[in-house]
PDB file of C-alpha atoms in Angstrom:
ATOM      1  CA  MET A   1      12.010 -62.147  10.830  1.00 40.00           C
ATOM      2  CA  GLN A   2      10.739 -62.493  14.234  1.00 42.00           C
ATOM      3  CA  SER A   3       8.532 -59.760  15.813  1.00 41.00           C
ATOM      4  CA  SER A   4      10.707 -57.749  18.402  1.00 46.00           C
ATOM      5  CA  THR A   5       7.791 -55.520  19.805  1.00 46.00           C
ATOM      6  CA  PRO A   6       5.883 -56.262  22.956  1.00 49.00           C
ATOM      7  CA  ALA A   7       2.227 -57.603  22.668  1.00 44.00           C
ATOM      8  CA  GLY A   8      -0.272 -54.965  22.066  1.00 44.00           C
ATOM      9  CA  ARG A   9      -3.307 -53.993  24.438  1.00 43.00           C
ATOM     10  CA  ALA A  10      -6.358 -56.522  24.052  1.00 44.00           C
ATOM     11  CA  GLY A  11      -9.115 -55.276  21.820  1.00 42.00           C
ATOM     12  CA  ARG A  12      -7.035 -53.212  19.730  1.00 50.00           C
ATOM     13  CA  PRO A  13      -5.026 -54.842  16.701  1.00 52.00           C
ATOM     14  CA  ARG A  14      -1.418 -53.795  16.323  1.00 63.00           C
ATOM     15  CA  SER A  15      -0.035 -52.257  12.754  1.00 75.00           C
ATOM     16  CA  ALA A  16       2.870 -54.010  11.665  1.00 86.00           C
ATOM     17  CA  ALA A  17       3.641 -51.302   9.289  1.00 88.00           C
ATOM     18  CA  ALA A  18       3.575 -48.755  12.219  1.00 89.00           C
ATOM     19  CA  ASP A  19       5.837 -50.957  14.307  1.00 92.00           C
ATOM     20  CA  THR A  20       8.303 -51.134  11.343  1.00 93.00           C
ATOM     21  CA  ALA A  21       8.104 -47.423  10.728  1.00 95.00           C
ATOM     22  CA  ILE A  22       8.759 -46.752  14.556  1.00 96.00           C
ATOM     23  CA  LEU A  23      11.809 -48.972  14.970  1.00 96.00           C
ATOM     24  CA  ALA A  24      13.362 -47.839  11.648  1.00 96.00           C
ATOM     25  CA  ALA A  25      12.662 -44.139  13.064  1.00 97.00           C
ATOM     26  CA  THR A  26      14.520 -45.176  16.110  1.00 96.00           C
ATOM     27  CA  ARG A  27      17.611 -46.415  14.515  1.00 95.00           C
ATOM     28  CA  ALA A  28      17.718 -43.268  12.217  1.00 95.00           C
ATOM     29  CA  ALA A  29      17.405 -40.937  15.211  1.00 94.00           C
ATOM     30  CA  LEU A  30      20.062 -43.038  17.146  1.00 91.00           C
ATOM     31  CA  VAL A  31      22.501 -42.368  14.285  1.00 92.00           C
ATOM     32  CA  ASP A  32      21.535 -38.655  13.851  1.00 93.00           C
ATOM     33  CA  LEU A  33      21.052 -37.463  17.443  1.00 91.00           C
ATOM     34  CA  GLY A  34      22.608 -40.089  19.618  1.00 88.00           C
ATOM     35  CA  TRP A  35      21.302 -41.574  22.798  1.00 87.00           C
ATOM     36  CA  SER A  36      21.257 -38.619  24.941  1.00 87.00           C
ATOM     37  CA  LYS A  37      19.232 -36.572  22.438  1.00 92.00           C
ATOM     38  CA  LEU A  38      16.795 -39.101  21.294  1.00 93.00           C
ATOM     39  CA  THR A  39      13.210 -38.600  22.386  1.00 93.00           C
ATOM     40  CA  LEU A  40      10.039 -40.474  21.611  1.00 94.00           C
ATOM     41  CA  GLY A  41       8.597 -37.331  20.184  1.00 93.00           C
ATOM     42  CA  ASP A  42      11.362 -37.179  17.685  1.00 94.00           C
ATOM     43  CA  VAL A  43      10.804 -40.895  16.848  1.00 96.00           C
ATOM     44  CA  ALA A  44       7.088 -40.402  16.349  1.00 95.00           C
ATOM     45  CA  THR A  45       7.706 -37.365  13.927  1.00 95.00           C
ATOM     46  CA  ARG A  46      10.173 -39.546  11.989  1.00 96.00           C
ATOM     47  CA  ALA A  47       7.765 -42.569  12.018  1.00 95.00           C
ATOM     48  CA  GLY A  48       4.733 -40.420  11.056  1.00 94.00           C
ATOM     49  CA  VAL A  49       2.746 -41.566  14.080  1.00 94.00           C
ATOM     50  CA  ALA A  50       1.153 -40.016  17.202  1.00 93.00           C
ATOM     51  CA  LYS A  51       3.520 -40.190  20.263  1.00 92.00           C
ATOM     52  CA  THR A  52       0.627 -41.832  22.215  1.00 92.00           C
ATOM     53  CA  THR A  53       1.197 -44.697  19.736  1.00 92.00           C
ATOM     54  CA  LEU A  54       4.773 -45.375  20.971  1.00 92.00           C
ATOM     55  CA  TYR A  55       3.483 -45.198  24.600  1.00 90.00           C
ATOM     56  CA  ARG A  56       0.791 -47.839  23.763  1.00 91.00           C
ATOM     57  CA  ARG A  57       3.589 -50.097  22.716  1.00 91.00           C
ATOM     58  CA  TRP A  58       6.672 -49.048  24.776  1.00 92.00           C
ATOM     59  CA  ALA A  59       6.954 -47.641  28.278  1.00 88.00           C
ATOM     60  CA  GLY A  60       9.997 -45.441  27.336  1.00 90.00           C
ATOM     61  CA  LYS A  61      12.985 -44.866  25.309  1.00 91.00           C
ATOM     62  CA  ASN A  62      14.987 -47.751  26.960  1.00 91.00           C
ATOM     63  CA  GLU A  63      12.661 -50.389  25.944  1.00 92.00           C
ATOM     64  CA  LEU A  64      12.177 -48.851  22.431  1.00 95.00           C
ATOM     65  CA  VAL A  65      15.856 -48.808  21.595  1.00 94.00           C
ATOM     66  CA  VAL A  66      16.092 -52.424  22.916  1.00 95.00           C
ATOM     67  CA  ASP A  67      13.661 -53.497  20.411  1.00 96.00           C
ATOM     68  CA  ALA A  68      14.933 -51.442  17.533  1.00 96.00           C
ATOM     69  CA  VAL A  69      18.434 -53.011  18.270  1.00 95.00           C
ATOM     70  CA  ALA A  70      16.989 -56.537  18.557  1.00 96.00           C
ATOM     71  CA  GLU A  71      15.356 -56.325  15.186  1.00 95.00           C
ATOM     72  CA  LEU A  72      18.816 -55.763  13.688  1.00 95.00           C
ATOM     73  CA  PHE A  73      20.171 -58.952  15.306  1.00 95.00           C
ATOM     74  CA  ASP A  74      17.115 -60.787  14.034  1.00 94.00           C
ATOM     75  CA  GLU A  75      18.707 -60.332  10.543  1.00 94.00           C
ATOM     76  CA  LEU A  76      21.524 -62.763  11.363  1.00 95.00           C
ATOM     77  CA  GLU A  77      21.222 -66.247   9.784  1.00 94.00           C
ATOM     78  CA  LEU A  78      23.499 -69.377  10.078  1.00 93.00           C
ATOM     79  CA  PRO A  79      25.094 -70.066   6.562  1.00 92.00           C
ATOM     80  CA  ASP A  80      25.431 -73.567   5.551  1.00 93.00           C
ATOM     81  CA  ARG A  81      29.147 -73.388   4.254  1.00 94.00           C
ATOM     82  CA  GLY A  82      29.781 -77.334   4.445  1.00 92.00           C
ATOM     83  CA  SER A  83      31.618 -77.335   7.926  1.00 94.00           C
ATOM     84  CA  LEU A  84      31.283 -76.123  11.389  1.00 94.00           C
ATOM     85  CA  ALA A  85      34.436 -73.916  11.111  1.00 94.00           C
ATOM     86  CA  ALA A  86      32.995 -72.070   8.165  1.00 96.00           C
ATOM     87  CA  ASP A  87      29.590 -71.889   9.463  1.00 95.00           C
ATOM     88  CA  ILE A  88      30.765 -70.068  12.765  1.00 95.00           C
ATOM     89  CA  GLU A  89      32.893 -67.673  10.651  1.00 96.00           C
ATOM     90  CA  GLY A  90      30.204 -66.728   8.430  1.00 96.00           C
ATOM     91  CA  VAL A  91      27.844 -65.908  11.254  1.00 96.00           C
ATOM     92  CA  VAL A  92      30.323 -64.231  13.336  1.00 96.00           C
ATOM     93  CA  LEU A  93      31.426 -61.935  10.377  1.00 97.00           C
ATOM     94  CA  GLN A  94      27.586 -61.107  10.047  1.00 96.00           C
ATOM     95  CA  PHE A  95      27.396 -60.284  13.726  1.00 96.00           C
ATOM     96  CA  ALA A  96      30.665 -58.112  13.622  1.00 96.00           C
ATOM     97  CA  ALA A  97      29.271 -56.276  10.410  1.00 96.00           C
ATOM     98  CA  ILE A  98      25.885 -55.385  12.329  1.00 96.00           C
ATOM     99  CA  LEU A  99      28.025 -54.111  15.277  1.00 95.00           C
ATOM    100  CA  ALA A 100      29.894 -51.753  12.987  1.00 93.00           C
ATOM    101  CA  ARG A 101      26.599 -50.089  12.200  1.00 93.00           C
ATOM    102  CA  PRO A 102      26.274 -46.783  14.154  1.00 92.00           C
ATOM    103  CA  GLU A 103      22.700 -47.516  15.199  1.00 92.00           C
ATOM    104  CA  ALA A 104      23.630 -50.684  16.654  1.00 93.00           C
ATOM    105  CA  ARG A 105      26.663 -49.684  18.239  1.00 91.00           C
ATOM    106  CA  SER A 106      25.158 -46.515  19.994  1.00 90.00           C
ATOM    107  CA  GLY A 107      21.963 -48.278  20.831  1.00 91.00           C
ATOM    108  CA  LEU A 108      23.494 -51.438  22.317  1.00 92.00           C
ATOM    109  CA  MET A 109      26.002 -49.696  24.510  1.00 91.00           C
ATOM    110  CA  ALA A 110      23.408 -47.140  25.691  1.00 91.00           C
ATOM    111  CA  VAL A 111      20.913 -49.727  26.869  1.00 92.00           C
ATOM    112  CA  VAL A 112      23.593 -51.858  28.379  1.00 92.00           C
ATOM    113  CA  ALA A 113      24.856 -49.045  30.386  1.00 91.00           C
ATOM    114  CA  GLU A 114      21.327 -48.139  31.400  1.00 91.00           C
ATOM    115  CA  SER A 115      20.565 -51.627  32.574  1.00 92.00           C
ATOM    116  CA  THR A 116      23.491 -51.732  35.141  1.00 93.00           C
ATOM    117  CA  ARG A 117      20.664 -49.634  37.313  1.00 92.00           C
ATOM    118  CA  ASP A 118      17.735 -51.165  35.791  1.00 92.00           C
ATOM    119  CA  ASP A 119      16.695 -54.803  36.442  1.00 93.00           C
ATOM    120  CA  ALA A 120      13.732 -54.832  34.288  1.00 92.00           C
ATOM    121  CA  LEU A 121      15.641 -53.421  31.392  1.00 92.00           C
ATOM    122  CA  ARG A 122      18.428 -56.106  31.872  1.00 94.00           C
ATOM    123  CA  GLU A 123      15.719 -58.752  31.545  1.00 95.00           C
ATOM    124  CA  ARG A 124      14.353 -57.340  28.348  1.00 94.00           C
ATOM    125  CA  ILE A 125      18.011 -57.347  26.967  1.00 95.00           C
ATOM    126  CA  ARG A 126      18.174 -60.891  27.759  1.00 95.00           C
ATOM    127  CA  THR A 127      14.894 -62.180  26.341  1.00 95.00           C
ATOM    128  CA  SER A 128      14.729 -59.797  23.295  1.00 94.00           C
ATOM    129  CA  ILE A 129      18.185 -60.265  22.410  1.00 94.00           C
ATOM    130  CA  VAL A 130      20.444 -62.754  24.020  1.00 94.00           C
ATOM    131  CA  GLU A 131      17.687 -65.750  24.266  1.00 94.00           C
ATOM    132  CA  ARG A 132      16.422 -65.009  20.793  1.00 94.00           C
ATOM    133  CA  GLN A 133      19.763 -65.265  19.338  1.00 95.00           C
ATOM    134  CA  LYS A 134      20.839 -68.509  20.913  1.00 95.00           C
ATOM    135  CA  ARG A 135      18.778 -70.217  18.199  1.00 95.00           C
ATOM    136  CA  LEU A 136      22.042 -69.672  16.092  1.00 95.00           C
ATOM    137  CA  VAL A 137      24.155 -71.823  18.608  1.00 95.00           C
ATOM    138  CA  LEU A 138      21.265 -74.495  18.679  1.00 95.00           C
ATOM    139  CA  GLU A 139      20.936 -74.566  15.050  1.00 95.00           C
ATOM    140  CA  GLY A 140      24.677 -74.854  14.452  1.00 95.00           C
ATOM    141  CA  ARG A 141      25.336 -77.423  16.970  1.00 94.00           C
ATOM    142  CA  ALA A 142      22.540 -79.575  15.549  1.00 94.00           C
ATOM    143  CA  ARG A 143      24.048 -79.311  12.146  1.00 95.00           C
ATOM    144  CA  ALA A 144      27.539 -80.176  13.211  1.00 94.00           C
ATOM    145  CA  GLN A 145      26.087 -83.161  15.211  1.00 94.00           C
ATOM    146  CA  ALA A 146      24.371 -84.314  11.951  1.00 94.00           C
ATOM    147  CA  ARG A 147      27.516 -83.998  10.056  1.00 93.00           C
ATOM    148  CA  GLY A 148      29.500 -85.945  12.652  1.00 93.00           C
ATOM    149  CA  GLU A 149      31.599 -83.062  13.489  1.00 92.00           C
ATOM    150  CA  LEU A 150      30.449 -82.800  17.258  1.00 91.00           C
ATOM    151  CA  PRO A 151      29.222 -85.617  19.530  1.00 90.00           C
ATOM    152  CA  THR A 152      25.594 -85.524  20.645  1.00 90.00           C
ATOM    153  CA  GLU A 153      24.926 -84.376  24.294  1.00 88.00           C
ATOM    154  CA  PRO A 154      22.424 -86.790  25.789  1.00 91.00           C
ATOM    155  CA  ASP A 155      22.030 -84.919  29.174  1.00 93.00           C
ATOM    156  CA  ALA A 156      19.620 -81.986  28.295  1.00 93.00           C
ATOM    157  CA  ALA A 157      20.876 -79.777  31.339  1.00 94.00           C
ATOM    158  CA  GLU A 158      24.474 -80.211  30.148  1.00 93.00           C
ATOM    159  CA  ALA A 159      23.690 -79.619  26.431  1.00 93.00           C
ATOM    160  CA  ALA A 160      22.074 -76.253  27.594  1.00 94.00           C
ATOM    161  CA  ARG A 161      24.877 -75.250  29.767  1.00 94.00           C
ATOM    162  CA  THR A 162      27.151 -75.820  26.789  1.00 91.00           C
ATOM    163  CA  ALA A 163      24.914 -73.641  24.431  1.00 93.00           C
ATOM    164  CA  ASP A 164      25.045 -70.740  26.866  1.00 94.00           C
ATOM    165  CA  LEU A 165      28.997 -71.215  27.030  1.00 92.00           C
ATOM    166  CA  ILE A 166      29.301 -71.173  23.249  1.00 92.00           C
ATOM    167  CA  PHE A 167      26.970 -68.115  22.893  1.00 95.00           C
ATOM    168  CA  ASP A 168      28.798 -66.227  25.768  1.00 95.00           C
ATOM    169  CA  MET A 169      32.305 -66.705  24.176  1.00 94.00           C
ATOM    170  CA  VAL A 170      31.328 -65.874  20.604  1.00 95.00           C
ATOM    171  CA  ALA A 171      29.013 -62.981  21.772  1.00 95.00           C
ATOM    172  CA  GLY A 172      31.200 -61.598  24.184  1.00 95.00           C
ATOM    173  CA  SER A 173      34.432 -61.781  22.254  1.00 96.00           C
ATOM    174  CA  VAL A 174      32.868 -60.051  19.384  1.00 96.00           C
ATOM    175  CA  VAL A 175      31.197 -57.438  21.617  1.00 95.00           C
ATOM    176  CA  HIS A 176      34.388 -56.658  23.315  1.00 95.00           C
ATOM    177  CA  ARG A 177      36.750 -56.717  20.072  1.00 95.00           C
ATOM    178  CA  THR A 178      34.392 -54.234  18.377  1.00 94.00           C
ATOM    179  CA  LEU A 179      32.784 -52.067  21.010  1.00 92.00           C
ATOM    180  CA  VAL A 180      35.347 -52.143  23.846  1.00 92.00           C
ATOM    181  CA  SER A 181      38.630 -52.455  22.077  1.00 93.00           C
ATOM    182  CA  ALA A 182      37.303 -50.890  18.807  1.00 92.00           C
ATOM    183  CA  GLU A 183      39.188 -53.076  16.860  1.00 94.00           C
ATOM    184  CA  ALA A 184      38.107 -54.775  13.553  1.00 92.00           C
ATOM    185  CA  ALA A 185      36.560 -58.142  13.644  1.00 94.00           C
ATOM    186  CA  ASN A 186      38.140 -58.986  10.278  1.00 95.00           C
ATOM    187  CA  GLU A 187      38.407 -62.479   8.654  1.00 95.00           C
ATOM    188  CA  GLU A 188      41.861 -63.156  10.225  1.00 96.00           C
ATOM    189  CA  TRP A 189      40.507 -62.412  13.802  1.00 96.00           C
ATOM    190  CA  VAL A 190      37.281 -64.543  13.125  1.00 96.00           C
ATOM    191  CA  ARG A 191      39.364 -67.286  11.748  1.00 95.00           C
ATOM    192  CA  GLY A 192      41.442 -67.338  15.239  1.00 95.00           C
ATOM    193  CA  LEU A 193      38.476 -67.082  17.318  1.00 95.00           C
ATOM    194  CA  THR A 194      36.887 -69.990  15.510  1.00 94.00           C
ATOM    195  CA  GLN A 195      39.866 -72.272  15.920  1.00 93.00           C
ATOM    196  CA  VAL A 196      40.093 -71.517  19.598  1.00 92.00           C
ATOM    197  CA  LEU A 197      36.343 -72.291  19.865  1.00 90.00           C
ATOM    198  CA  LEU A 198      36.592 -75.555  18.119  1.00 88.00           C
ATOM    199  CA  TRP A 199      39.683 -76.712  19.898  1.00 86.00           C
ATOM    200  CA  GLY A 200      37.366 -76.299  23.144  1.00 73.00           C
ATOM    201  CA  LEU A 201      34.459 -77.899  21.527  1.00 74.00           C
ATOM    202  CA  THR A 202      36.267 -80.949  20.034  1.00 70.00           C
ATOM    203  CA  THR A 203      38.926 -81.767  22.691  1.00 65.00           C
ATOM    204  CA  GLN A 204      38.116 -84.353  25.243  1.00 57.00           C
ATOM    205  CA  PRO A 205      38.035 -82.826  28.820  1.00 55.00           C
ATOM    206  CA  THR A 206      40.739 -84.304  31.177  1.00 53.00           C
ATOM    207  CA  GLU A 207      40.535 -85.028  34.833  1.00 55.00           C
ATOM    208  CA  PRO A 208      42.119 -82.410  36.871  1.00 50.00           C
ATOM    209  CA  SER A 209      45.525 -83.232  38.559  1.00 50.00           C
ATOM    210  CA  GLU A 210      45.811 -83.104  42.163  1.00 53.00           C
ATOM    211  CA  PRO A 211      46.369 -79.361  43.129  1.00 49.00           C
ATOM    212  CA  THR A 212      49.594 -78.359  44.798  1.00 49.00           C
ATOM    213  CA  ASP A 213      48.498 -75.305  46.549  1.00 51.00           C
ATOM    214  CA  GLY A 214      45.831 -76.925  48.700  1.00 48.00           C
ATOM    215  CA  GLN A 215      42.890 -75.765  46.637  1.00 46.00           C
ATOM    216  CA  ARG A 216      40.584 -77.815  44.283  1.00 40.00           C
ATOM    217  CA  ARG A 217      40.927 -77.277  40.568  1.00 39.00           C
ATOM    218  CA  PRO A 218      37.898 -77.098  38.542  1.00 41.00           C
ATOM    219  CA  LEU A 219      37.520 -79.780  35.780  1.00 37.00           C
ATOM    220  CA  GLY A 220      38.954 -78.505  32.683  1.00 41.00           C
ATOM    221  CA  ARG A 221      40.589 -78.880  29.132  1.00 42.00           C
ATOM    222  CA  PRO A 222      44.241 -78.899  28.494  1.00 39.00           C
ATOM    223  CA  SER A 223      45.727 -75.574  27.299  1.00 38.00           C
ATOM    224  CA  PRO A 224      46.335 -75.279  23.791  1.00 40.00           C
ATOM    225  CA  LEU A 225      49.216 -73.422  24.501  1.00 38.00           C
ATOM    226  CA  ALA A 226      50.596 -75.864  26.684  1.00 37.00           C
ATOM    227  CA  GLY A 227      53.709 -78.100  25.567  1.00 39.00           C
ATOM    228  CA  ASP A 228      54.319 -81.687  25.442  1.00 41.00           C
ATOM    229  CA  GLY A 229      56.707 -81.873  28.051  1.00 38.00           C
TER     230      GLY A 229
END
């Protein structure tokens, strides 16, 4: 599992055991107390460390909760189930299961809400959660290309853009489904999401037809719902 805590101060070695205890205590406090009542003092008591230990590692509650939630997402693994579709379904079901956990649900929604007025917190979410979990997209795409399921993308910039789109589509869909709509991301729903995603990945893009409304249309793919006529 990757370390989800910031670098310690020079000259004083970090205790991995203390980090683990603090992050676990943070998640337990989120479940028991909720975001609004959680304090660093309560976390320190639960973890069995001094409050100053927390402040040497984290500037405040926001950063601590981001890292505690990020550690949950580090549990995600891309299974090798023999096909791209099955691999995607496997990791999405894992992701949905993590989001169903009270500590992940309350922690993630709280820090996202706080980040709307805190640019530094938004950047921490991006680097600690979003960028780290893009590894799953890169690994899955490379595996699918090796199987011949997906074409290679020789242009590095375009490949990076595609990886970003895949991550945004999957993560955004699952977060919206589970946390916003409060619906279950069950196997049937995950299968449908995977089919839509694979259609976009494997269908060749088409040149846009000339617009009739005086505006240019962006380059896109034909709708999977469109008829043949």
